[in-house]
Short mmCIF file of C-alpha atoms in Angstrom, two decimals:
data_model
loop_
_atom_site.label_atom_id
_atom_site.label_comp_id
_atom_site.label_asym_id
_atom_site.label_seq_id
_atom_site.Cartn_x
_atom_site.Cartn_y
_atom_site.Cartn_z
CA MET A 1 8.62 6.69 -80.71
CA ASN A 2 11.12 7.07 -83.54
CA PHE A 3 11.92 10.76 -83.89
CA ASN A 4 14.40 9.99 -86.72
CA LYS A 5 11.77 8.61 -89.04
CA SER A 6 11.79 10.23 -92.45
CA LYS A 7 9.02 12.71 -93.18
CA SER A 8 8.38 11.06 -96.51
CA LEU A 9 7.18 7.94 -94.73
CA VAL A 10 4.58 9.84 -92.69
CA LYS A 11 1.16 9.68 -94.27
CA GLU A 12 -0.49 13.10 -94.42
CA PRO A 13 -4.07 13.27 -93.10
CA VAL A 14 -6.74 13.95 -95.68
CA ILE A 15 -9.46 16.50 -94.96
CA ARG A 16 -12.57 16.17 -97.05
CA LYS A 17 -14.78 19.19 -97.72
CA SER A 18 -18.40 19.08 -98.71
CA THR A 19 -21.11 21.70 -99.03
CA VAL A 20 -24.68 20.94 -98.06
CA ARG A 21 -27.53 23.25 -99.02
CA VAL A 22 -30.19 23.44 -96.31
CA ALA A 23 -33.55 25.06 -96.89
CA ILE A 24 -34.92 27.19 -94.06
CA ALA A 25 -38.58 26.50 -93.64
CA GLY A 26 -40.87 29.49 -93.43
CA SER A 27 -38.06 32.00 -93.87
CA SER A 28 -38.63 35.03 -96.03
CA THR A 29 -35.12 36.33 -95.48
CA PRO A 30 -33.40 36.87 -98.83
CA VAL A 31 -30.34 34.72 -99.48
CA ARG A 32 -27.15 36.73 -99.82
CA ARG A 33 -24.40 35.41 -102.07
CA SER A 34 -20.84 35.17 -100.91
CA ALA A 35 -18.37 37.68 -102.20
CA SER A 36 -16.01 34.85 -103.14
CA ALA A 37 -15.89 33.12 -106.51
CA SER A 38 -18.08 30.33 -105.19
CA SER A 39 -21.70 30.55 -106.23
CA THR A 40 -22.88 28.57 -103.22
CA PRO A 41 -25.57 30.58 -101.44
CA VAL A 42 -25.03 31.28 -97.74
CA SER A 43 -28.07 31.61 -95.52
CA ALA A 44 -28.33 34.64 -93.23
CA ARG A 45 -28.08 33.97 -89.49
CA PRO A 46 -31.54 34.22 -87.96
CA ALA A 47 -31.73 36.92 -85.30
CA ASN A 48 -31.67 35.54 -81.77
CA PRO A 49 -32.63 38.15 -79.18
CA ASP A 50 -31.38 35.95 -76.33
CA ARG A 51 -27.94 35.16 -77.67
CA PHE A 52 -26.20 37.82 -75.53
CA LYS A 53 -28.06 36.90 -72.33
CA LEU A 54 -26.55 34.87 -69.52
CA SER A 55 -27.82 31.35 -69.19
CA SER A 56 -29.50 30.31 -65.98
CA ASN A 57 -26.22 28.68 -64.90
CA HIS A 58 -24.46 32.05 -64.97
CA LEU A 59 -27.00 34.18 -63.15
CA PRO A 60 -25.67 35.97 -60.07
CA SER A 61 -26.33 34.21 -56.81
CA ARG A 62 -27.77 37.36 -55.16
CA PRO A 63 -30.67 39.32 -56.61
CA VAL A 64 -29.74 42.69 -58.09
CA PRO A 65 -31.47 45.46 -56.11
CA PRO A 66 -33.73 47.80 -58.08
CA PRO A 67 -32.39 51.31 -58.83
CA LYS A 68 -32.68 53.63 -55.87
CA ARG A 69 -35.56 56.06 -56.24
CA PRO A 70 -34.53 59.67 -55.71
CA SER A 71 -35.83 61.27 -52.55
CA HIS A 72 -37.99 64.39 -52.55
CA ALA A 73 -34.91 66.39 -51.57
CA ASP A 74 -32.88 64.91 -54.44
CA ARG A 75 -35.59 65.81 -56.93
CA ALA A 76 -35.79 69.32 -55.55
CA LEU A 77 -32.01 69.70 -55.79
CA SER A 78 -31.99 68.69 -59.44
CA ALA A 79 -35.01 70.80 -60.31
CA SER A 80 -34.18 73.93 -58.42
CA ARG A 81 -31.31 74.90 -60.67
CA GLY A 82 -33.26 74.63 -63.88
CA LEU A 83 -32.88 72.60 -67.05
CA LYS A 84 -30.20 73.10 -69.66
CA ARG A 85 -31.37 74.04 -73.11
CA LYS A 86 -30.33 71.81 -75.96
CA SER A 87 -27.33 73.29 -77.67
CA VAL A 88 -25.46 72.52 -80.87
CA THR A 89 -22.15 73.11 -79.12
CA PRO A 90 -21.31 71.35 -75.87
CA GLN A 91 -21.38 73.54 -72.78
CA LEU A 92 -18.69 73.37 -70.13
CA SER A 93 -19.96 72.97 -66.61
CA MET A 94 -19.18 75.94 -64.41
CA PHE A 95 -17.76 73.86 -61.58
CA SER A 96 -16.05 70.54 -61.09
CA SER A 97 -14.40 68.51 -58.37
CA ASP A 98 -12.97 65.05 -57.98
CA GLU A 99 -14.80 64.75 -54.67
CA GLU A 100 -18.35 65.45 -53.62
CA ASP A 101 -19.26 68.03 -51.05
CA GLY A 102 -22.93 68.67 -50.92
CA GLY A 103 -24.52 68.25 -54.27
CA SER A 104 -23.62 67.98 -57.89
CA SER A 105 -20.58 69.73 -59.25
CA ASP A 106 -22.45 71.03 -62.28
CA VAL A 107 -24.70 74.02 -62.53
CA ALA A 108 -26.24 75.62 -65.56
CA SER A 109 -25.15 79.13 -66.34
CA GLY A 110 -27.76 81.85 -66.53
CA SER A 111 -27.83 81.72 -70.31
CA ASP A 112 -28.42 77.96 -70.31
CA ILE A 113 -31.32 77.89 -67.88
CA SER A 114 -34.63 77.53 -69.64
CA ARG A 115 -37.71 79.55 -68.87
CA LYS A 116 -39.57 76.35 -68.08
CA ARG A 117 -41.52 76.71 -64.87
CA ILE A 118 -40.07 74.67 -62.02
CA LYS A 119 -42.15 74.27 -58.90
CA SER A 120 -41.11 72.42 -55.78
CA SER A 121 -42.55 72.10 -52.30
CA VAL A 122 -39.08 71.43 -50.92
CA SER A 123 -36.35 74.06 -51.12
CA SER A 124 -33.19 73.09 -52.95
CA ILE A 125 -31.26 74.09 -49.86
CA ASP A 126 -33.76 73.77 -47.00
CA SER A 127 -34.26 70.03 -47.45
CA GLY A 128 -33.15 69.01 -43.97
CA GLY A 129 -35.58 70.90 -41.76
CA PRO A 130 -38.75 73.00 -41.65
CA ARG A 131 -39.73 74.64 -44.91
CA ARG A 132 -38.68 78.20 -45.45
CA ALA A 133 -41.57 80.65 -45.86
CA LEU A 134 -41.09 82.74 -49.01
CA LEU A 135 -44.24 84.81 -48.62
CA ALA A 136 -43.93 88.28 -47.10
CA GLU A 137 -47.34 88.75 -45.46
CA GLU A 138 -46.97 92.53 -45.19
CA ALA A 139 -46.66 92.75 -48.98
CA PHE A 140 -50.34 91.77 -49.32
CA ILE A 141 -51.81 94.08 -46.68
CA GLU A 142 -53.65 96.99 -48.29
CA ASP A 143 -52.94 99.58 -45.60
CA ALA A 144 -49.33 98.50 -44.95
CA ALA A 145 -46.69 101.19 -44.64
CA PRO A 146 -45.58 102.32 -48.12
CA ILE A 147 -42.18 101.33 -49.45
CA LYS A 148 -39.69 103.61 -51.15
CA ILE A 149 -37.88 102.24 -54.19
CA ILE A 150 -35.63 103.71 -56.87
CA HIS A 151 -37.86 103.73 -59.94
CA GLY A 152 -36.52 102.84 -63.35
CA SER A 153 -37.48 106.34 -64.49
CA GLN A 154 -35.00 107.83 -62.01
CA ILE A 155 -32.12 106.16 -63.83
CA THR A 156 -33.11 107.49 -67.25
CA SER A 157 -33.99 111.00 -66.04
CA GLY A 158 -31.22 111.51 -63.48
CA LYS A 159 -27.61 112.56 -63.97
CA ASP A 160 -27.23 109.98 -66.76
CA HIS A 161 -30.25 111.14 -68.78
CA ALA A 162 -28.00 112.09 -71.72
CA LYS A 163 -27.08 108.42 -72.17
CA PHE A 164 -30.65 107.57 -73.26
CA LYS A 165 -32.76 108.37 -76.31
CA ASN A 166 -36.39 108.10 -77.34
CA PRO A 167 -37.28 104.70 -78.79
CA TRP A 168 -37.32 104.06 -82.53
CA SER A 169 -36.71 107.71 -83.52
CA ASP A 170 -39.85 108.94 -81.73
CA THR A 171 -39.91 112.67 -81.08
CA ASP A 172 -41.02 112.14 -77.50
CA PHE A 173 -41.13 109.35 -74.95
CA ASP A 174 -43.93 107.80 -72.91
CA THR A 175 -44.03 106.49 -69.36
CA VAL A 176 -45.68 103.39 -67.92
CA ARG A 177 -46.20 102.01 -64.44
CA LEU A 178 -45.61 98.31 -63.90
CA GLN A 179 -47.49 96.19 -61.37
CA TYR A 180 -45.49 93.74 -59.23
CA PRO A 181 -46.83 90.60 -57.47
CA SER A 182 -47.83 92.41 -54.28
CA ARG A 183 -50.09 95.23 -53.11
CA SER A 184 -47.13 97.62 -53.13
CA ILE A 185 -46.73 100.59 -55.45
CA ARG A 186 -46.27 100.29 -59.20
CA GLU A 187 -42.84 101.12 -60.58
CA LYS A 188 -42.53 104.01 -63.02
CA PHE A 189 -40.50 103.61 -66.22
CA GLU A 190 -39.60 105.97 -69.03
CA LEU A 191 -39.77 104.14 -72.34
CA LYS A 192 -36.30 105.05 -73.56
CA MET A 193 -33.37 103.21 -75.08
CA PRO A 194 -29.65 103.52 -74.28
CA LYS A 195 -27.62 105.39 -76.88
CA SER A 196 -24.70 103.00 -76.45
CA GLU A 197 -24.85 99.22 -76.56
CA TYR A 198 -22.42 99.22 -73.63
CA ASN A 199 -24.92 100.91 -71.32
CA GLU A 200 -25.96 98.29 -68.78
CA TYR A 201 -29.44 99.62 -68.12
CA GLN A 202 -32.14 99.08 -70.77
CA PRO A 203 -35.62 100.09 -69.54
CA LEU A 204 -37.60 98.16 -72.18
CA GLU A 205 -35.66 94.97 -71.45
CA ASP A 206 -36.10 95.52 -67.72
CA ILE A 207 -39.88 95.66 -68.18
CA LYS A 208 -39.99 92.61 -70.48
CA GLU A 209 -37.78 90.42 -68.29
CA THR A 210 -39.75 91.39 -65.19
CA ILE A 211 -43.04 90.45 -66.85
CA PHE A 212 -41.62 87.11 -68.05
CA THR A 213 -40.28 86.32 -64.57
CA ILE A 214 -43.59 87.13 -62.87
CA CYS A 215 -45.52 85.02 -65.38
CA ASN A 216 -43.08 82.16 -64.93
CA PHE A 217 -42.99 81.99 -61.14
CA TYR A 218 -46.19 83.65 -59.88
CA PHE A 219 -48.92 82.84 -62.37
CA PRO A 220 -50.94 79.63 -61.92
CA PRO A 221 -49.69 76.98 -64.40
CA GLU A 222 -52.59 77.32 -66.82
CA LEU A 223 -52.14 81.11 -67.08
CA GLU A 224 -48.37 80.89 -67.25
CA LYS A 225 -48.70 78.58 -70.24
CA LEU A 226 -51.23 80.92 -71.85
CA TYR A 227 -49.34 84.20 -71.46
CA ASN A 228 -45.66 83.20 -71.32
CA SER A 229 -45.47 80.82 -74.27
CA GLU A 230 -43.56 81.77 -77.41
CA GLU A 231 -45.99 79.67 -79.46
CA ASN A 232 -49.10 81.52 -78.27
CA GLU A 233 -50.00 84.38 -80.61
CA THR A 234 -51.63 86.33 -77.78
CA GLY A 235 -48.84 85.62 -75.28
CA PHE A 236 -46.69 88.45 -74.01
CA GLN A 237 -43.50 87.16 -75.64
CA ARG A 238 -44.99 87.08 -79.14
CA ARG A 239 -46.65 90.47 -78.65
CA PHE A 240 -43.40 92.08 -77.49
CA SER A 241 -41.63 90.60 -80.52
CA ARG A 242 -44.24 92.05 -82.88
CA ALA A 243 -44.01 95.45 -81.20
CA ALA A 244 -40.24 95.45 -81.73
CA VAL A 245 -40.53 94.38 -85.38
CA HIS A 246 -43.14 97.06 -86.09
CA ARG A 247 -41.32 99.61 -83.88
CA ASP A 248 -44.66 100.25 -82.22
CA ILE A 249 -44.34 101.84 -78.78
CA ASP A 250 -48.13 102.07 -78.42
CA GLU A 251 -48.38 98.27 -78.69
CA PHE A 252 -45.65 97.99 -76.04
CA ILE A 253 -47.72 100.18 -73.70
CA ASP A 254 -50.86 98.12 -74.37
CA ILE A 255 -49.01 94.92 -73.40
CA VAL A 256 -47.94 96.44 -70.08
CA LYS A 257 -51.51 97.58 -69.39
CA ASP A 258 -52.91 94.12 -70.17
CA PHE A 259 -50.32 92.51 -67.91
CA ASN A 260 -51.13 94.91 -65.07
CA ARG A 261 -54.84 94.13 -65.38
CA ILE A 262 -54.30 90.35 -65.27
CA LEU A 263 -51.82 90.48 -62.39
CA ASP A 264 -54.00 92.85 -60.38
CA GLY A 265 -56.88 90.38 -60.66
CA LEU A 266 -54.68 87.50 -59.48
CA ILE A 267 -53.54 89.55 -56.47
CA LYS A 268 -57.09 90.48 -55.49
CA ASP A 269 -58.48 86.94 -55.75
CA GLY A 270 -55.58 85.55 -53.68
CA ARG A 271 -53.99 83.34 -56.32
CA ILE A 272 -50.58 85.07 -56.22
CA LYS A 273 -50.45 84.65 -52.46
CA HIS A 274 -51.51 81.01 -52.87
CA GLU A 275 -48.66 80.35 -55.31
CA LEU A 276 -46.09 81.81 -52.91
CA LEU A 277 -47.48 79.85 -49.97
CA HIS A 278 -46.84 76.63 -51.87
CA THR A 279 -43.35 77.55 -53.03
CA SER A 280 -40.15 77.36 -51.00
CA THR A 281 -37.53 77.38 -53.75
CA LEU A 282 -36.19 80.39 -55.61
CA HIS A 283 -35.04 79.55 -59.13
CA LEU A 284 -31.77 81.16 -60.25
CA ASP A 285 -33.56 83.22 -62.93
CA TRP A 286 -35.87 84.59 -60.25
CA ILE A 287 -32.95 85.49 -57.96
CA LYS A 288 -30.99 87.15 -60.76
CA ARG A 289 -33.92 89.30 -61.86
CA ILE A 290 -34.34 90.82 -58.40
CA LEU A 291 -30.63 91.27 -57.68
CA ASP A 292 -29.99 92.73 -61.14
CA GLN A 293 -32.71 95.32 -60.55
CA VAL A 294 -31.19 96.31 -57.22
CA TYR A 295 -27.67 96.53 -58.66
CA ALA A 296 -28.77 98.56 -61.71
CA ARG A 297 -30.41 101.19 -59.49
CA THR A 298 -27.66 101.56 -56.89
CA VAL A 299 -24.22 100.34 -57.99
CA SER A 300 -24.19 100.73 -61.78
CA PRO A 301 -24.71 104.53 -61.75
CA GLN A 302 -21.65 104.84 -59.48
CA ILE A 303 -19.51 102.01 -60.84
CA GLU A 304 -16.55 104.36 -61.46
CA THR A 305 -16.03 104.75 -57.71
CA LEU A 306 -15.01 101.08 -57.50
CA ARG A 307 -12.04 101.52 -59.84
CA ALA A 308 -10.00 103.67 -57.48
CA TYR A 309 -8.15 100.80 -55.79
CA GLU A 310 -4.63 99.57 -56.43
CA ASN A 311 -3.54 96.16 -57.61
CA GLY A 312 -0.98 94.44 -55.41
CA THR A 313 -2.73 95.45 -52.18
CA ASP A 314 -5.50 93.95 -50.07
CA ASN A 315 -7.85 96.63 -51.42
CA VAL A 316 -8.57 95.28 -54.90
CA TYR A 317 -12.22 95.04 -55.86
CA GLY A 318 -13.75 92.03 -57.59
CA GLU A 319 -17.13 90.28 -57.55
CA LEU A 320 -18.32 86.68 -57.52
CA LEU A 321 -21.14 86.32 -60.04
CA THR A 322 -24.63 85.11 -59.18
CA GLY A 323 -24.43 81.59 -60.61
CA PHE A 324 -21.14 80.90 -58.86
CA VAL A 325 -22.49 82.18 -55.54
CA SER A 326 -25.59 80.01 -55.92
CA LYS A 327 -23.40 76.93 -56.36
CA ILE A 328 -21.38 77.81 -53.25
CA LEU A 329 -24.56 78.24 -51.20
CA GLU A 330 -25.74 74.83 -52.39
CA GLN A 331 -22.42 73.13 -51.66
CA THR A 332 -22.24 74.56 -48.15
CA ARG A 333 -25.90 73.64 -47.49
CA LEU A 334 -26.73 77.07 -46.09
CA THR A 335 -30.31 77.20 -44.76
CA HIS A 336 -32.76 79.80 -43.49
CA ASP A 337 -31.97 79.10 -39.83
CA GLN A 338 -28.20 79.55 -40.20
CA VAL A 339 -25.66 82.39 -40.18
CA PHE A 340 -23.61 83.54 -43.17
CA ILE A 341 -20.76 86.06 -43.12
CA ASP A 342 -18.77 87.54 -46.00
CA LEU A 343 -15.35 88.89 -44.97
CA GLY A 344 -14.53 91.57 -47.52
CA SER A 345 -18.10 91.88 -48.76
CA GLY A 346 -17.56 94.70 -51.29
CA VAL A 347 -20.89 96.16 -52.44
CA GLY A 348 -22.76 93.39 -50.62
CA ASN A 349 -23.85 91.23 -53.57
CA VAL A 350 -23.23 87.89 -51.86
CA VAL A 351 -24.74 89.07 -48.57
CA LEU A 352 -27.97 89.98 -50.37
CA GLN A 353 -28.03 86.73 -52.32
CA ALA A 354 -27.57 84.58 -49.21
CA ALA A 355 -30.45 86.45 -47.54
CA LEU A 356 -32.70 86.08 -50.60
CA GLU A 357 -31.81 82.62 -51.88
CA CYS A 358 -31.46 80.88 -48.51
CA GLY A 359 -33.24 83.21 -46.09
CA ALA A 360 -30.14 83.11 -43.88
CA GLU A 361 -29.04 85.72 -41.36
CA SER A 362 -26.44 87.44 -43.54
CA TRP A 363 -23.49 89.56 -42.48
CA GLY A 364 -20.92 91.50 -44.48
CA ILE A 365 -17.86 93.49 -43.46
CA GLU A 366 -15.94 95.77 -45.82
CA MET A 367 -13.11 98.17 -45.02
CA MET A 368 -13.06 100.21 -48.27
CA PRO A 369 -15.38 103.24 -47.95
CA ASN A 370 -16.76 103.36 -51.51
CA PRO A 371 -17.93 99.72 -51.75
CA ALA A 372 -19.21 99.87 -48.17
CA ALA A 373 -21.34 102.93 -49.02
CA LEU A 374 -22.76 101.23 -52.12
CA ALA A 375 -23.50 98.11 -50.07
CA ARG A 376 -25.68 100.18 -47.75
CA LEU A 377 -27.53 101.61 -50.77
CA GLN A 378 -28.06 98.10 -52.12
CA ALA A 379 -29.34 96.81 -48.78
CA ARG A 380 -31.89 99.62 -48.52
CA GLU A 381 -33.16 99.05 -52.07
CA PHE A 382 -33.10 95.27 -51.62
CA ARG A 383 -35.36 95.30 -48.56
CA ALA A 384 -37.95 97.43 -50.37
CA ARG A 385 -37.71 95.52 -53.63
CA ALA A 386 -38.03 92.11 -51.94
CA ARG A 387 -41.36 93.27 -50.54
CA LEU A 388 -42.29 94.63 -53.98
CA TRP A 389 -41.87 91.05 -55.23
CA GLY A 390 -43.87 89.72 -52.27
CA LEU A 391 -40.88 87.86 -50.81
CA SER A 392 -39.39 87.50 -47.37
CA ALA A 393 -35.61 87.42 -46.95
CA GLY A 394 -33.12 86.85 -44.18
CA SER A 395 -31.86 89.74 -42.07
CA ILE A 396 -28.98 91.79 -43.48
CA HIS A 397 -26.19 93.31 -41.37
CA LEU A 398 -23.40 95.39 -42.92
CA HIS A 399 -20.34 96.63 -41.07
CA GLU A 400 -17.61 98.97 -42.31
CA GLY A 401 -14.16 98.42 -40.88
CA ASP A 402 -11.06 96.24 -40.75
CA PHE A 403 -12.05 92.70 -39.82
CA THR A 404 -8.56 91.93 -38.46
CA SER A 405 -8.17 94.90 -36.09
CA PHE A 406 -9.72 95.27 -32.65
CA PRO A 407 -12.04 96.96 -31.69
CA SER A 408 -13.46 97.45 -35.21
CA ASN A 409 -13.62 93.69 -35.65
CA LYS A 410 -15.43 92.99 -32.36
CA PRO A 411 -18.83 92.46 -34.07
CA VAL A 412 -17.10 90.18 -36.58
CA LEU A 413 -15.57 87.99 -33.88
CA GLU A 414 -18.96 87.62 -32.21
CA VAL A 415 -20.62 86.58 -35.48
CA LEU A 416 -17.76 84.25 -36.45
CA ALA A 417 -18.28 82.29 -33.25
CA ARG A 418 -21.78 81.27 -34.38
CA ALA A 419 -21.32 81.34 -38.17
CA ASP A 420 -22.22 78.31 -40.27
CA VAL A 421 -20.67 79.54 -43.54
CA VAL A 422 -17.81 82.02 -43.95
CA LEU A 423 -16.91 83.40 -47.38
CA VAL A 424 -13.55 85.04 -48.04
CA ASN A 425 -12.80 86.34 -51.52
CA ASN A 426 -9.07 86.32 -50.81
CA GLN A 427 -7.95 86.16 -54.44
CA ALA A 428 -5.99 89.42 -54.05
CA PHE A 429 -5.18 89.23 -50.32
CA THR A 430 -1.55 89.38 -49.25
CA PRO A 431 -0.06 86.34 -47.45
CA SER A 432 0.08 88.24 -44.16
CA LEU A 433 -3.65 89.01 -44.29
CA ASN A 434 -4.45 85.38 -45.07
CA ASP A 435 -2.37 84.35 -42.04
CA LYS A 436 -4.33 86.73 -39.79
CA LEU A 437 -7.60 85.32 -41.08
CA ARG A 438 -6.44 81.77 -40.46
CA ASP A 439 -5.79 82.61 -36.82
CA MET A 440 -9.27 84.15 -36.52
CA PHE A 441 -10.80 80.87 -37.68
CA LEU A 442 -9.55 79.12 -34.54
CA ASP A 443 -12.78 80.07 -32.74
CA LEU A 444 -15.16 78.86 -35.45
CA LYS A 445 -17.61 76.21 -34.30
CA ASP A 446 -17.32 72.61 -35.44
CA GLY A 447 -18.90 72.03 -38.84
CA CYS A 448 -18.51 75.63 -39.99
CA ARG A 449 -17.47 75.85 -43.64
CA VAL A 450 -14.96 78.39 -44.95
CA VAL A 451 -15.12 79.16 -48.68
CA SER A 452 -12.08 80.87 -50.22
CA LEU A 453 -10.38 81.41 -53.56
CA LYS A 454 -6.95 80.71 -52.09
CA PRO A 455 -6.45 77.76 -49.74
CA PHE A 456 -6.15 78.28 -46.01
CA VAL A 457 -4.96 74.68 -45.68
CA PRO A 458 -1.85 74.24 -47.86
CA GLU A 459 -2.47 71.74 -50.64
CA GLY A 460 -1.02 68.34 -49.76
CA HIS A 461 -0.84 69.25 -46.06
CA LYS A 462 -0.35 66.38 -43.59
CA ILE A 463 -0.40 66.44 -39.81
CA THR A 464 3.04 65.77 -38.33
CA ASN A 465 4.65 66.13 -34.93
CA ARG A 466 6.31 69.33 -36.14
CA ASN A 467 3.08 71.10 -37.19
CA VAL A 468 0.66 69.50 -34.74
CA GLY A 469 -0.13 72.87 -33.14
CA SER A 470 -1.14 74.60 -36.39
CA VAL A 471 -4.73 75.83 -36.75
CA VAL A 472 -4.92 74.31 -40.24
CA ASN A 473 -5.05 70.86 -38.65
CA LEU A 474 -8.57 71.68 -37.46
CA PHE A 475 -9.90 71.85 -41.03
CA VAL A 476 -10.63 69.34 -43.77
CA GLN A 477 -10.42 71.04 -47.15
CA GLN A 478 -11.65 70.24 -50.66
CA LYS A 479 -10.60 71.87 -53.92
CA PHE A 480 -13.06 72.74 -56.70
CA THR A 481 -12.79 74.31 -60.14
CA TYR A 482 -14.92 77.11 -61.56
CA PHE A 483 -15.06 77.99 -65.23
CA SER A 484 -16.09 81.06 -67.22
CA ASN A 485 -18.80 83.48 -66.11
CA SER A 486 -18.02 82.92 -62.44
CA VAL A 487 -16.00 85.97 -61.36
CA SER A 488 -15.81 89.56 -62.55
CA TRP A 489 -12.05 89.88 -63.01
CA THR A 490 -11.45 87.06 -65.48
CA ASP A 491 -13.23 84.76 -67.89
CA GLN A 492 -10.67 82.02 -67.29
CA MET A 493 -11.07 78.97 -65.10
CA GLY A 494 -9.81 78.98 -61.53
CA SER A 495 -9.91 77.17 -58.21
CA TYR A 496 -11.84 77.64 -55.01
CA TYR A 497 -11.75 75.79 -51.71
CA ILE A 498 -14.24 74.71 -49.06
CA ALA A 499 -12.68 73.92 -45.69
CA ARG A 500 -14.86 72.42 -42.95
CA LYS A 501 -13.84 72.69 -39.32
CA ASP A 502 -13.42 69.10 -38.22
CA LYS A 503 -11.02 68.24 -35.41
CA ARG A 504 -11.43 64.46 -35.72
CA PRO A 505 -8.35 63.91 -37.95
CA LEU A 506 -6.20 65.80 -35.43
CA GLU A 507 -7.65 63.85 -32.51
CA ALA A 508 -6.99 60.58 -34.34
CA PHE A 509 -3.38 61.64 -34.93
CA LEU A 510 -2.94 62.50 -31.25
CA ARG A 511 -4.32 59.12 -30.19
CA ARG A 512 -2.01 57.27 -32.56
CA ASN A 513 0.99 59.19 -31.32
CA GLY A 514 0.15 59.12 -27.63
CA GLY A 515 -0.74 62.80 -27.48
CA GLY A 516 -3.92 62.21 -25.49
CA GLY A 517 -6.36 65.01 -24.81
CA GLY A 518 -8.48 66.61 -27.46
CA ALA A 519 -8.13 69.35 -30.03
CA LYS A 520 -9.76 72.69 -29.39
#
């Protein structure tokens, strides 16, 4: 080839252009003109539904398996926590983790859970063994020993009576008695309103929320739809709304009487008992209603006694809120045939919730006298009120004392040896107290889970020859994040940890390094 040949001698190729108009037979698609200066019409591309599909030559060699159907337990897990209401603004999940440890990392907050009835024959937590029995048989025996509860009227007429007023400027107040889903006594209420919006107890709201909860979880489906629907003109929700708009306390009383009559009939014909016999899951709304009633009658009137403790010491009081606790119980897979212990149990909220939600044998130990005394009050009211609601619960054991000092901690050591879940709200604990607790965990059984707000296994910890004798090597720990409405002392996000006793990583390290033997 001659690369020195002049360009002028090279003949340029000629490209001819031609436009051919083709008619599309049977097409009714309008012809769109080009945006260019040319007036030549351009036909629209006919839609081809298969043009993005793989040809037979590109199909995978192995058949794609069909999507896995969720098991009964999976469906119960997703249903037991309720459905989120549609919201204009996105809601942050309360919990998150990069790793899984027993269930989803999301849970709806109390305000997001709908009132929609959720029934399941498999408990959200008791999915791995025999069903838990929710029904308390003694609650439906006519001549059973009477229970003693703190009535709502005792809050509004007791030492705090000056904090309440007659409703809607009435010159006097009325009283009503509310039937619960059992053959137990009816609770007495004074129809009063709090003078301050900051007063936690509101008798009228207590009555309304209790009626809605009973309709939602005890009524047969056809009656629940009839009486608990906002769309139904004769339903309790619409009637309560009209009574409030008209400021009509007599209408409010009539609603309570109608509810009592309907519920009493369902108790006598056995339908309430039938509903409980076929239910083994407690919805979070159901749990909160009962625990809120107990708390309002025992702790709230004496809440000032919990503010007498110093920051910077081990004796700082704070509470884990109900939704957060429910998530922890789900993650740790606590069941009705297991043992739960709360070290530093405060007023006993978590102990009561573990007994109610899971039916577990529940223990709590608290060294501060004021919270320990309120915990005993709560436990007494809780036992009576659980029967009022027709429910069975796990046994409750409360101990006052220092869980790190012998002999006051002897009962604790005995329970720790057979515990399945240990909770330690160590957010305000000093490092020395956390070290003492870590040493106590040496005798936990394999598989026991320890839940804490500060890690007992240092983050990033690795087993080495230098630390091979440390108790932390017996635990495998995961870190999770909680968001707002999880703890009482802050509305900010924070971390919590679940450490499972598992000596296999340590044993593997010893084998690799010629250590032989086995870990304790």
